PDB file of C-alpha atoms in Angstrom:
ATOM      1  CA  MET B   1      18.528  41.464   8.093  1.00 55.00           C
ATOM      2  CA  THR B   2      19.566  42.380   4.744  1.00 62.00           C
ATOM      3  CA  GLU B   3      17.690  40.395   1.608  1.00 58.00           C
ATOM      4  CA  SER B   4      20.508  38.232   1.209  1.00 62.00           C
ATOM      5  CA  GLU B   5      21.204  37.366   4.387  1.00 55.00           C
ATOM      6  CA  ASP B   6      17.691  36.164   4.496  1.00 55.00           C
ATOM      7  CA  ASP B   7      18.256  34.628   1.690  1.00 52.00           C
ATOM      8  CA  HIS B   8      20.993  32.728   3.219  1.00 54.00           C
ATOM      9  CA  ARG B   9      18.960  31.620   6.181  1.00 61.00           C
ATOM     10  CA  GLY B  10      16.481  30.461   3.793  1.00 56.00           C
ATOM     11  CA  ALA B  11      18.912  28.502   1.829  1.00 54.00           C
ATOM     12  CA  ALA B  12      20.544  26.581   5.194  1.00 53.00           C
ATOM     13  CA  ARG B  13      16.753  25.590   6.345  1.00 62.00           C
ATOM     14  CA  SER B  14      16.239  24.112   3.029  1.00 62.00           C
ATOM     15  CA  ARG B  15      19.281  21.977   3.590  1.00 74.00           C
ATOM     16  CA  ILE B  16      18.340  20.922   6.985  1.00 64.00           C
ATOM     17  CA  ALA B  17      14.967  20.083   5.769  1.00 66.00           C
ATOM     18  CA  GLU B  18      15.916  17.805   3.225  1.00 79.00           C
ATOM     19  CA  ARG B  19      18.629  16.444   5.104  1.00 85.00           C
ATOM     20  CA  VAL B  20      16.504  15.150   7.443  1.00 83.00           C
ATOM     21  CA  GLU B  21      14.246  14.261   5.274  1.00 90.00           C
ATOM     22  CA  GLU B  22      17.249  12.075   3.489  1.00 94.00           C
ATOM     23  CA  THR B  23      17.910  10.117   6.592  1.00 94.00           C
ATOM     24  CA  ARG B  24      13.825   9.784   7.607  1.00 95.00           C
ATOM     25  CA  GLU B  25      13.942   7.677   3.923  1.00 96.00           C
ATOM     26  CA  ALA B  26      17.137   6.116   4.445  1.00 97.00           C
ATOM     27  CA  LEU B  27      16.178   4.544   7.709  1.00 97.00           C
ATOM     28  CA  ILE B  28      12.807   3.539   5.967  1.00 97.00           C
ATOM     29  CA  SER B  29      14.509   1.331   3.059  1.00 97.00           C
ATOM     30  CA  ALA B  30      16.780   0.063   5.077  1.00 97.00           C
ATOM     31  CA  ALA B  31      14.457  -1.437   7.078  1.00 98.00           C
ATOM     32  CA  ARG B  32      12.037  -2.204   4.321  1.00 97.00           C
ATOM     33  CA  GLU B  33      14.906  -4.547   2.795  1.00 97.00           C
ATOM     34  CA  LEU B  34      15.106  -6.259   6.013  1.00 98.00           C
ATOM     35  CA  PHE B  35      11.946  -6.693   7.254  1.00 98.00           C
ATOM     36  CA  GLY B  36      10.563  -7.989   3.510  1.00 96.00           C
ATOM     37  CA  GLN B  37      13.671 -10.559   3.740  1.00 96.00           C
ATOM     38  CA  ARG B  38      13.381 -11.633   7.479  1.00 96.00           C
ATOM     39  CA  GLY B  39      10.357 -10.447   8.980  1.00 96.00           C
ATOM     40  CA  PHE B  40       9.483  -7.774  11.625  1.00 97.00           C
ATOM     41  CA  ALA B  41      10.311 -10.114  14.782  1.00 97.00           C
ATOM     42  CA  ALA B  42      13.907 -11.177  13.418  1.00 97.00           C
ATOM     43  CA  VAL B  43      14.647  -7.947  12.662  1.00 97.00           C
ATOM     44  CA  GLY B  44      16.503  -5.508  15.729  1.00 96.00           C
ATOM     45  CA  THR B  45      17.015  -1.502  15.573  1.00 96.00           C
ATOM     46  CA  GLU B  46      20.739  -1.822  16.261  1.00 96.00           C
ATOM     47  CA  GLU B  47      21.091  -3.760  12.782  1.00 97.00           C
ATOM     48  CA  ILE B  48      19.013  -1.405  10.866  1.00 97.00           C
ATOM     49  CA  VAL B  49      20.953   1.900  12.227  1.00 97.00           C
ATOM     50  CA  ARG B  50      23.633   0.303  10.642  1.00 97.00           C
ATOM     51  CA  SER B  51      22.403  -0.724   7.303  1.00 97.00           C
ATOM     52  CA  ALA B  52      21.417   2.897   6.735  1.00 96.00           C
ATOM     53  CA  ARG B  53      25.034   3.910   8.267  1.00 95.00           C
ATOM     54  CA  LEU B  54      23.094   6.031  10.580  1.00 95.00           C
ATOM     55  CA  THR B  55      23.033   6.113  15.044  1.00 93.00           C
ATOM     56  CA  ARG B  56      20.183   4.831  17.289  1.00 93.00           C
ATOM     57  CA  GLY B  57      19.679   8.871  18.193  1.00 94.00           C
ATOM     58  CA  ALA B  58      19.055   9.215  14.286  1.00 94.00           C
ATOM     59  CA  LEU B  59      16.271   6.714  14.803  1.00 95.00           C
ATOM     60  CA  TYR B  60      14.635   7.483  17.652  1.00 95.00           C
ATOM     61  CA  HIS B  61      14.438  10.762  16.759  1.00 93.00           C
ATOM     62  CA  HIS B  62      12.491  10.222  13.773  1.00 95.00           C
ATOM     63  CA  PHE B  63      10.501   7.434  14.802  1.00 96.00           C
ATOM     64  CA  GLU B  64       9.343   6.136  18.817  1.00 96.00           C
ATOM     65  CA  GLY B  65      10.165   3.160  18.330  1.00 95.00           C
ATOM     66  CA  LYS B  66      10.679  -0.214  15.885  1.00 97.00           C
ATOM     67  CA  GLU B  67       6.993  -0.124  15.278  1.00 97.00           C
ATOM     68  CA  ASP B  68       6.416   3.041  14.207  1.00 97.00           C
ATOM     69  CA  LEU B  69       9.180   2.547  11.492  1.00 97.00           C
ATOM     70  CA  PHE B  70       7.732  -0.168  10.738  1.00 98.00           C
ATOM     71  CA  ARG B  71       4.139   1.223  10.173  1.00 97.00           C
ATOM     72  CA  ALA B  72       6.292   3.767   7.912  1.00 97.00           C
ATOM     73  CA  VAL B  73       7.452   1.112   5.775  1.00 98.00           C
ATOM     74  CA  TYR B  74       4.025  -0.598   5.759  1.00 97.00           C
ATOM     75  CA  GLU B  75       3.014   3.088   4.523  1.00 96.00           C
ATOM     76  CA  ALA B  76       5.268   3.103   2.182  1.00 96.00           C
ATOM     77  CA  VAL B  77       4.687  -0.473   0.295  1.00 96.00           C
ATOM     78  CA  GLU B  78       1.027   0.573   0.137  1.00 95.00           C
ATOM     79  CA  ARG B  79       1.599   3.954  -1.943  1.00 95.00           C
ATOM     80  CA  ASP B  80       4.190   1.829  -3.886  1.00 95.00           C
ATOM     81  CA  LEU B  81       1.592  -0.640  -4.680  1.00 94.00           C
ATOM     82  CA  VAL B  82      -1.214   1.344  -5.220  1.00 94.00           C
ATOM     83  CA  ASP B  83       0.526   3.584  -8.058  1.00 94.00           C
ATOM     84  CA  GLN B  84       1.814   0.111  -9.536  1.00 94.00           C
ATOM     85  CA  ILE B  85      -1.520  -0.872  -9.330  1.00 94.00           C
ATOM     86  CA  ALA B  86      -2.866   2.281 -10.649  1.00 93.00           C
ATOM     87  CA  ALA B  87      -0.563   2.406 -13.834  1.00 94.00           C
ATOM     88  CA  THR B  88      -1.415  -0.776 -14.557  1.00 93.00           C
ATOM     89  CA  ALA B  89      -5.070  -0.021 -14.383  1.00 92.00           C
ATOM     90  CA  LEU B  90      -4.133   2.808 -16.323  1.00 90.00           C
ATOM     91  CA  LYS B  91      -4.113   0.711 -19.573  1.00 93.00           C
ATOM     92  CA  ALA B  92      -7.101  -0.790 -19.468  1.00 94.00           C
ATOM     93  CA  LYS B  93      -9.791  -0.387 -22.565  1.00 94.00           C
ATOM     94  CA  ASP B  94     -12.664   0.327 -19.818  1.00 94.00           C
ATOM     95  CA  PRO B  95     -13.458   0.957 -15.989  1.00 94.00           C
ATOM     96  CA  VAL B  96     -14.579  -2.623 -15.288  1.00 94.00           C
ATOM     97  CA  GLU B  97     -11.454  -3.453 -17.316  1.00 95.00           C
ATOM     98  CA  ALA B  98      -9.728  -1.541 -15.397  1.00 95.00           C
ATOM     99  CA  LEU B  99     -11.161  -3.451 -11.697  1.00 94.00           C
ATOM    100  CA  ARG B 100     -10.009  -6.939 -13.067  1.00 94.00           C
ATOM    101  CA  ALA B 101      -6.555  -6.063 -14.265  1.00 95.00           C
ATOM    102  CA  GLY B 102      -5.665  -4.112 -10.739  1.00 94.00           C
ATOM    103  CA  SER B 103      -7.354  -7.202  -9.273  1.00 94.00           C
ATOM    104  CA  ARG B 104      -4.653  -9.598 -11.140  1.00 93.00           C
ATOM    105  CA  ALA B 105      -1.882  -6.788 -10.611  1.00 94.00           C
ATOM    106  CA  PHE B 106      -2.463  -6.457  -6.839  1.00 94.00           C
ATOM    107  CA  LEU B 107      -2.413 -10.850  -6.484  1.00 93.00           C
ATOM    108  CA  ASP B 108       0.636 -10.880  -8.560  1.00 92.00           C
ATOM    109  CA  ALA B 109       2.390  -8.802  -5.591  1.00 93.00           C
ATOM    110  CA  CYS B 110       1.410 -10.726  -3.100  1.00 91.00           C
ATOM    111  CA  GLU B 111       3.471 -13.087  -4.628  1.00 88.00           C
ATOM    112  CA  ASP B 112       6.522 -10.790  -3.718  1.00 91.00           C
ATOM    113  CA  PRO B 113       8.345 -12.179  -0.780  1.00 91.00           C
ATOM    114  CA  ALA B 114       8.959  -8.411   0.667  1.00 93.00           C
ATOM    115  CA  VAL B 115       5.023  -7.242  -0.246  1.00 94.00           C
ATOM    116  CA  ARG B 116       3.767 -10.295   1.170  1.00 92.00           C
ATOM    117  CA  ARG B 117       6.046 -10.140   4.569  1.00 95.00           C
ATOM    118  CA  ILE B 118       5.720  -6.588   5.019  1.00 96.00           C
ATOM    119  CA  ALA B 119       2.054  -5.908   4.138  1.00 95.00           C
ATOM    120  CA  LEU B 120       0.008  -9.453   4.349  1.00 92.00           C
ATOM    121  CA  ILE B 121       1.944 -11.149   7.237  1.00 92.00           C
ATOM    122  CA  ASP B 122       3.490  -8.666   9.474  1.00 96.00           C
ATOM    123  CA  ALA B 123       1.421  -6.015   9.245  1.00 95.00           C
ATOM    124  CA  PRO B 124      -2.160  -7.214  10.834  1.00 93.00           C
ATOM    125  CA  SER B 125      -0.153  -8.419  13.864  1.00 95.00           C
ATOM    126  CA  VAL B 126       2.648  -5.755  14.435  1.00 97.00           C
ATOM    127  CA  LEU B 127      -0.115  -2.964  13.845  1.00 96.00           C
ATOM    128  CA  GLY B 128      -2.992  -4.900  14.569  1.00 95.00           C
ATOM    129  CA  TRP B 129      -5.735  -5.899  12.645  1.00 91.00           C
ATOM    130  CA  GLU B 130      -8.007  -2.137  12.667  1.00 92.00           C
ATOM    131  CA  GLN B 131      -4.689  -0.134  11.739  1.00 94.00           C
ATOM    132  CA  TRP B 132      -3.718  -2.499   9.022  1.00 93.00           C
ATOM    133  CA  ARG B 133      -6.817  -2.095   7.643  1.00 89.00           C
ATOM    134  CA  GLU B 134      -7.534   1.897   7.927  1.00 92.00           C
ATOM    135  CA  ILE B 135      -3.828   2.110   6.016  1.00 93.00           C
ATOM    136  CA  GLY B 136      -4.832  -0.186   3.536  1.00 89.00           C
ATOM    137  CA  MET B 137      -7.951   1.478   3.260  1.00 89.00           C
ATOM    138  CA  ARG B 138      -6.341   4.727   2.880  1.00 91.00           C
ATOM    139  CA  TYR B 139      -4.091   4.141  -0.288  1.00 91.00           C
ATOM    140  CA  GLY B 140      -5.977   1.939  -1.699  1.00 91.00           C
ATOM    141  CA  LEU B 141     -10.192   3.150  -1.287  1.00 92.00           C
ATOM    142  CA  GLY B 142      -9.952   5.910  -3.635  1.00 92.00           C
ATOM    143  CA  LEU B 143      -8.246   4.007  -6.664  1.00 92.00           C
ATOM    144  CA  VAL B 144     -10.976   1.484  -5.978  1.00 94.00           C
ATOM    145  CA  GLN B 145     -13.908   4.471  -5.563  1.00 95.00           C
ATOM    146  CA  ALA B 146     -13.231   6.289  -8.650  1.00 94.00           C
ATOM    147  CA  THR B 147     -13.101   3.154 -11.247  1.00 95.00           C
ATOM    148  CA  LEU B 148     -16.263   2.248  -9.814  1.00 95.00           C
ATOM    149  CA  LYS B 149     -17.662   5.600 -10.190  1.00 96.00           C
ATOM    150  CA  ALA B 150     -16.503   5.410 -13.786  1.00 95.00           C
ATOM    151  CA  ALA B 151     -17.673   2.338 -14.405  1.00 95.00           C
ATOM    152  CA  MET B 152     -20.983   3.695 -13.166  1.00 95.00           C
ATOM    153  CA  ASP B 153     -20.853   6.893 -15.106  1.00 95.00           C
ATOM    154  CA  ALA B 154     -20.126   4.266 -18.405  1.00 93.00           C
ATOM    155  CA  GLU B 155     -23.040   2.371 -17.587  1.00 93.00           C
ATOM    156  CA  LEU B 156     -21.177  -0.637 -17.486  1.00 93.00           C
ATOM    157  CA  ILE B 157     -22.047  -1.250 -13.757  1.00 93.00           C
ATOM    158  CA  GLU B 158     -25.878  -0.535 -12.250  1.00 92.00           C
ATOM    159  CA  ARG B 159     -25.495   3.344 -10.500  1.00 92.00           C
ATOM    160  CA  GLN B 160     -25.583   2.433  -6.368  1.00 94.00           C
ATOM    161  CA  PRO B 161     -23.641   4.479  -3.614  1.00 96.00           C
ATOM    162  CA  VAL B 162     -20.241   3.940  -4.492  1.00 96.00           C
ATOM    163  CA  THR B 163     -18.705   3.633  -1.217  1.00 95.00           C
ATOM    164  CA  PRO B 164     -20.290   0.687  -0.043  1.00 95.00           C
ATOM    165  CA  LEU B 165     -19.325  -1.263  -2.593  1.00 95.00           C
ATOM    166  CA  ALA B 166     -15.798  -0.024  -3.295  1.00 95.00           C
ATOM    167  CA  HIS B 167     -15.534  -1.407   0.811  1.00 93.00           C
ATOM    168  CA  LEU B 168     -17.138  -4.717  -0.604  1.00 92.00           C
ATOM    169  CA  LEU B 169     -14.529  -5.290  -2.893  1.00 92.00           C
ATOM    170  CA  LEU B 170     -11.696  -3.832  -1.784  1.00 91.00           C
ATOM    171  CA  GLY B 171     -12.209  -6.258   1.716  1.00 89.00           C
ATOM    172  CA  SER B 172     -12.837  -8.725  -0.751  1.00 90.00           C
ATOM    173  CA  ILE B 173      -9.632  -8.569  -2.869  1.00 91.00           C
ATOM    174  CA  ASP B 174      -7.459  -8.044   0.460  1.00 88.00           C
ATOM    175  CA  GLU B 175      -8.633 -11.001   1.542  1.00 89.00           C
ATOM    176  CA  ALA B 176      -7.822 -12.981  -1.803  1.00 91.00           C
ATOM    177  CA  GLY B 177      -4.476 -11.440  -1.316  1.00 90.00           C
ATOM    178  CA  MET B 178      -4.175 -12.862   2.135  1.00 89.00           C
ATOM    179  CA  LEU B 179      -5.116 -16.316   1.040  1.00 91.00           C
ATOM    180  CA  VAL B 180      -2.470 -15.854  -1.721  1.00 91.00           C
ATOM    181  CA  ALA B 181       0.163 -14.882   0.168  1.00 88.00           C
ATOM    182  CA  ARG B 182      -0.035 -17.603   2.722  1.00 87.00           C
ATOM    183  CA  ALA B 183      -0.539 -20.520  -0.522  1.00 88.00           C
ATOM    184  CA  ASP B 184       2.220 -23.168  -1.052  1.00 87.00           C
ATOM    185  CA  ASP B 185       1.081 -24.691  -3.676  1.00 90.00           C
ATOM    186  CA  GLY B 186       2.882 -23.197  -7.164  1.00 88.00           C
ATOM    187  CA  GLY B 187       0.340 -20.453  -8.262  1.00 89.00           C
ATOM    188  CA  ARG B 188      -2.814 -22.673  -8.386  1.00 93.00           C
ATOM    189  CA  THR B 189      -4.576 -20.600  -5.274  1.00 93.00           C
ATOM    190  CA  LYS B 190      -3.772 -17.565  -6.992  1.00 92.00           C
ATOM    191  CA  ARG B 191      -5.143 -18.903 -10.693  1.00 93.00           C
ATOM    192  CA  GLU B 192      -8.194 -19.686  -8.222  1.00 95.00           C
ATOM    193  CA  VAL B 193      -8.596 -16.741  -6.439  1.00 93.00           C
ATOM    194  CA  ALA B 194      -8.386 -14.992  -9.778  1.00 92.00           C
ATOM    195  CA  GLU B 195     -10.591 -16.677 -11.506  1.00 94.00           C
ATOM    196  CA  ALA B 196     -12.986 -16.063  -8.771  1.00 93.00           C
ATOM    197  CA  VAL B 197     -12.335 -12.415  -8.577  1.00 91.00           C
ATOM    198  CA  ASP B 198     -12.750 -12.607 -12.498  1.00 90.00           C
ATOM    199  CA  ARG B 199     -16.372 -13.666 -11.821  1.00 91.00           C
ATOM    200  CA  TYR B 200     -17.159 -11.766  -8.956  1.00 89.00           C
ATOM    201  CA  LEU B 201     -16.301  -8.419 -11.568  1.00 89.00           C
ATOM    202  CA  ALA B 202     -18.557 -10.235 -14.030  1.00 89.00           C
ATOM    203  CA  ALA B 203     -21.389 -10.360 -11.576  1.00 89.00           C
ATOM    204  CA  LEU B 204     -21.614  -6.399 -10.958  1.00 85.00           C
ATOM    205  CA  VAL B 205     -21.675  -6.059 -14.756  1.00 82.00           C
ATOM    206  CA  GLY B 206     -25.344  -5.808 -16.273  1.00 60.00           C
ATOM    207  CA  ARG B 207     -28.154  -3.941 -17.880  1.00 48.00           C
ATOM    208  CA  PRO B 208     -28.275  -0.826 -15.434  1.00 44.00           C
ATOM    209  CA  ARG B 209     -32.242  -0.228 -14.261  1.00 42.00           C
ATOM    210  CA  ARG B 210     -33.440   3.131 -15.479  1.00 43.00           C
ATOM    211  CA  ARG B 211     -34.945   4.841 -12.884  1.00 39.00           C
TER     212      ARG B 211
END
């Protein structure tokens, strides 16, 4: 095989890989919009592939079925949400303020109808609680751990094992998000939850014990 033939085959494989990824992303994008509008149970696979302008064969080539596609949609929502929260937290003046700003950004996102429907209402029931928590922790835990460690390094929070505290904090925020997502009271629950989170974070801030 000549060098030019090898280059040609390499370029062809690259184009095929790009098309495969584009097809997968088109399915996820179409499903995300439909699931966000009407929920998992109300959307069929035929509607998804029609919206993506693809075939059922394309869907089943990339995913085992509707639940597997929903899992990919939920992961995409979590990825975007963590990116959004991280961008907000980076603007904070210190790590504790970053935790507070990130928590408020998450609670704001919980009022977004698509996020609420996909991540907080459908995901626990469609995927099961354990898988829902595993995916959520996979995307959010590292960010919380890093911010808590930075707060300890800055002596804003007493030094202690980071991982247990990160799990406690993230679990609390997730529970707060579920509460906000299910409320229909003009934002009163979100305001109360945000104030409770602020008090929770304030309780973490204190003079570190010298060892």
